[in-house]
Amino acid sequence: MLRIFEEMSVAETATTMGCRQGTVKAQLHKAMQNLRSHKCGGMEHE
């Protein structure tokens, strides 16, 4: 979430975390999916 909250680039986030840029992208994608499912999971769809 450094990418979102700290407004870091993928490259900056990868350097900070000590991982590859692809890992940052994959983890961000999974985190966003989790947030969406929690947000929509408790709401009724009209």
Short mmCIF file of C-alpha atoms in Angstrom, two decimals:
data_model
loop_
_atom_site.label_atom_id
_atom_site.label_comp_id
_atom_site.label_asym_id
_atom_site.label_seq_id
_atom_site.Cartn_x
_atom_site.Cartn_y
_atom_site.Cartn_z
CA MET A 1 0.00 0.00 0.00
CA LEU A 2 3.08 2.23 -0.06
CA ARG A 3 2.27 2.69 -3.71
CA ILE A 4 -1.11 4.26 -2.88
CA PHE A 5 -0.71 6.01 0.46
CA GLU A 6 2.86 7.25 0.06
CA GLU A 7 2.34 7.96 -3.66
CA MET A 8 5.45 5.96 -4.56
CA SER A 9 6.15 4.60 -8.01
CA VAL A 10 6.30 0.85 -8.58
CA ALA A 11 10.09 1.11 -8.84
CA GLU A 12 10.37 3.11 -5.59
CA THR A 13 8.08 0.68 -3.78
CA ALA A 14 10.07 -2.31 -5.02
CA THR A 15 13.33 -0.74 -3.85
CA THR A 16 11.85 0.08 -0.43
CA MET A 17 10.44 -3.43 -0.01
CA GLY A 18 13.52 -5.13 -1.44
CA CYS A 19 11.60 -7.04 -4.10
CA ARG A 20 10.93 -6.99 -7.84
CA GLN A 21 8.53 -4.60 -9.53
CA GLY A 22 6.36 -7.53 -10.65
CA THR A 23 5.95 -8.56 -7.02
CA VAL A 24 4.80 -5.05 -6.09
CA LYS A 25 2.24 -5.07 -8.90
CA ALA A 26 0.95 -8.53 -7.96
CA GLN A 27 0.66 -7.70 -4.26
CA LEU A 28 -1.11 -4.43 -5.00
CA HIS A 29 -3.54 -6.23 -7.30
CA LYS A 30 -4.32 -8.81 -4.59
CA ALA A 31 -4.73 -6.11 -1.94
CA MET A 32 -7.13 -4.14 -4.14
CA GLN A 33 -9.17 -7.29 -4.84
CA ASN A 34 -9.41 -7.96 -1.10
CA LEU A 35 -10.56 -4.40 -0.40
CA ARG A 36 -13.17 -4.60 -3.15
CA SER A 37 -14.51 -7.94 -1.92
CA HIS A 38 -14.78 -6.67 1.67
CA LYS A 39 -16.41 -3.44 0.54
CA CYS A 40 -18.96 -5.21 -1.66
CA GLY A 41 -19.32 -8.34 0.46
CA GLY A 42 -21.37 -6.73 3.21
CA MET A 43 -23.60 -4.64 0.98
CA GLU A 44 -26.81 -5.62 -0.73
CA HIS A 45 -26.79 -5.23 -4.47
CA GLU A 46 -29.75 -3.36 -5.90
#
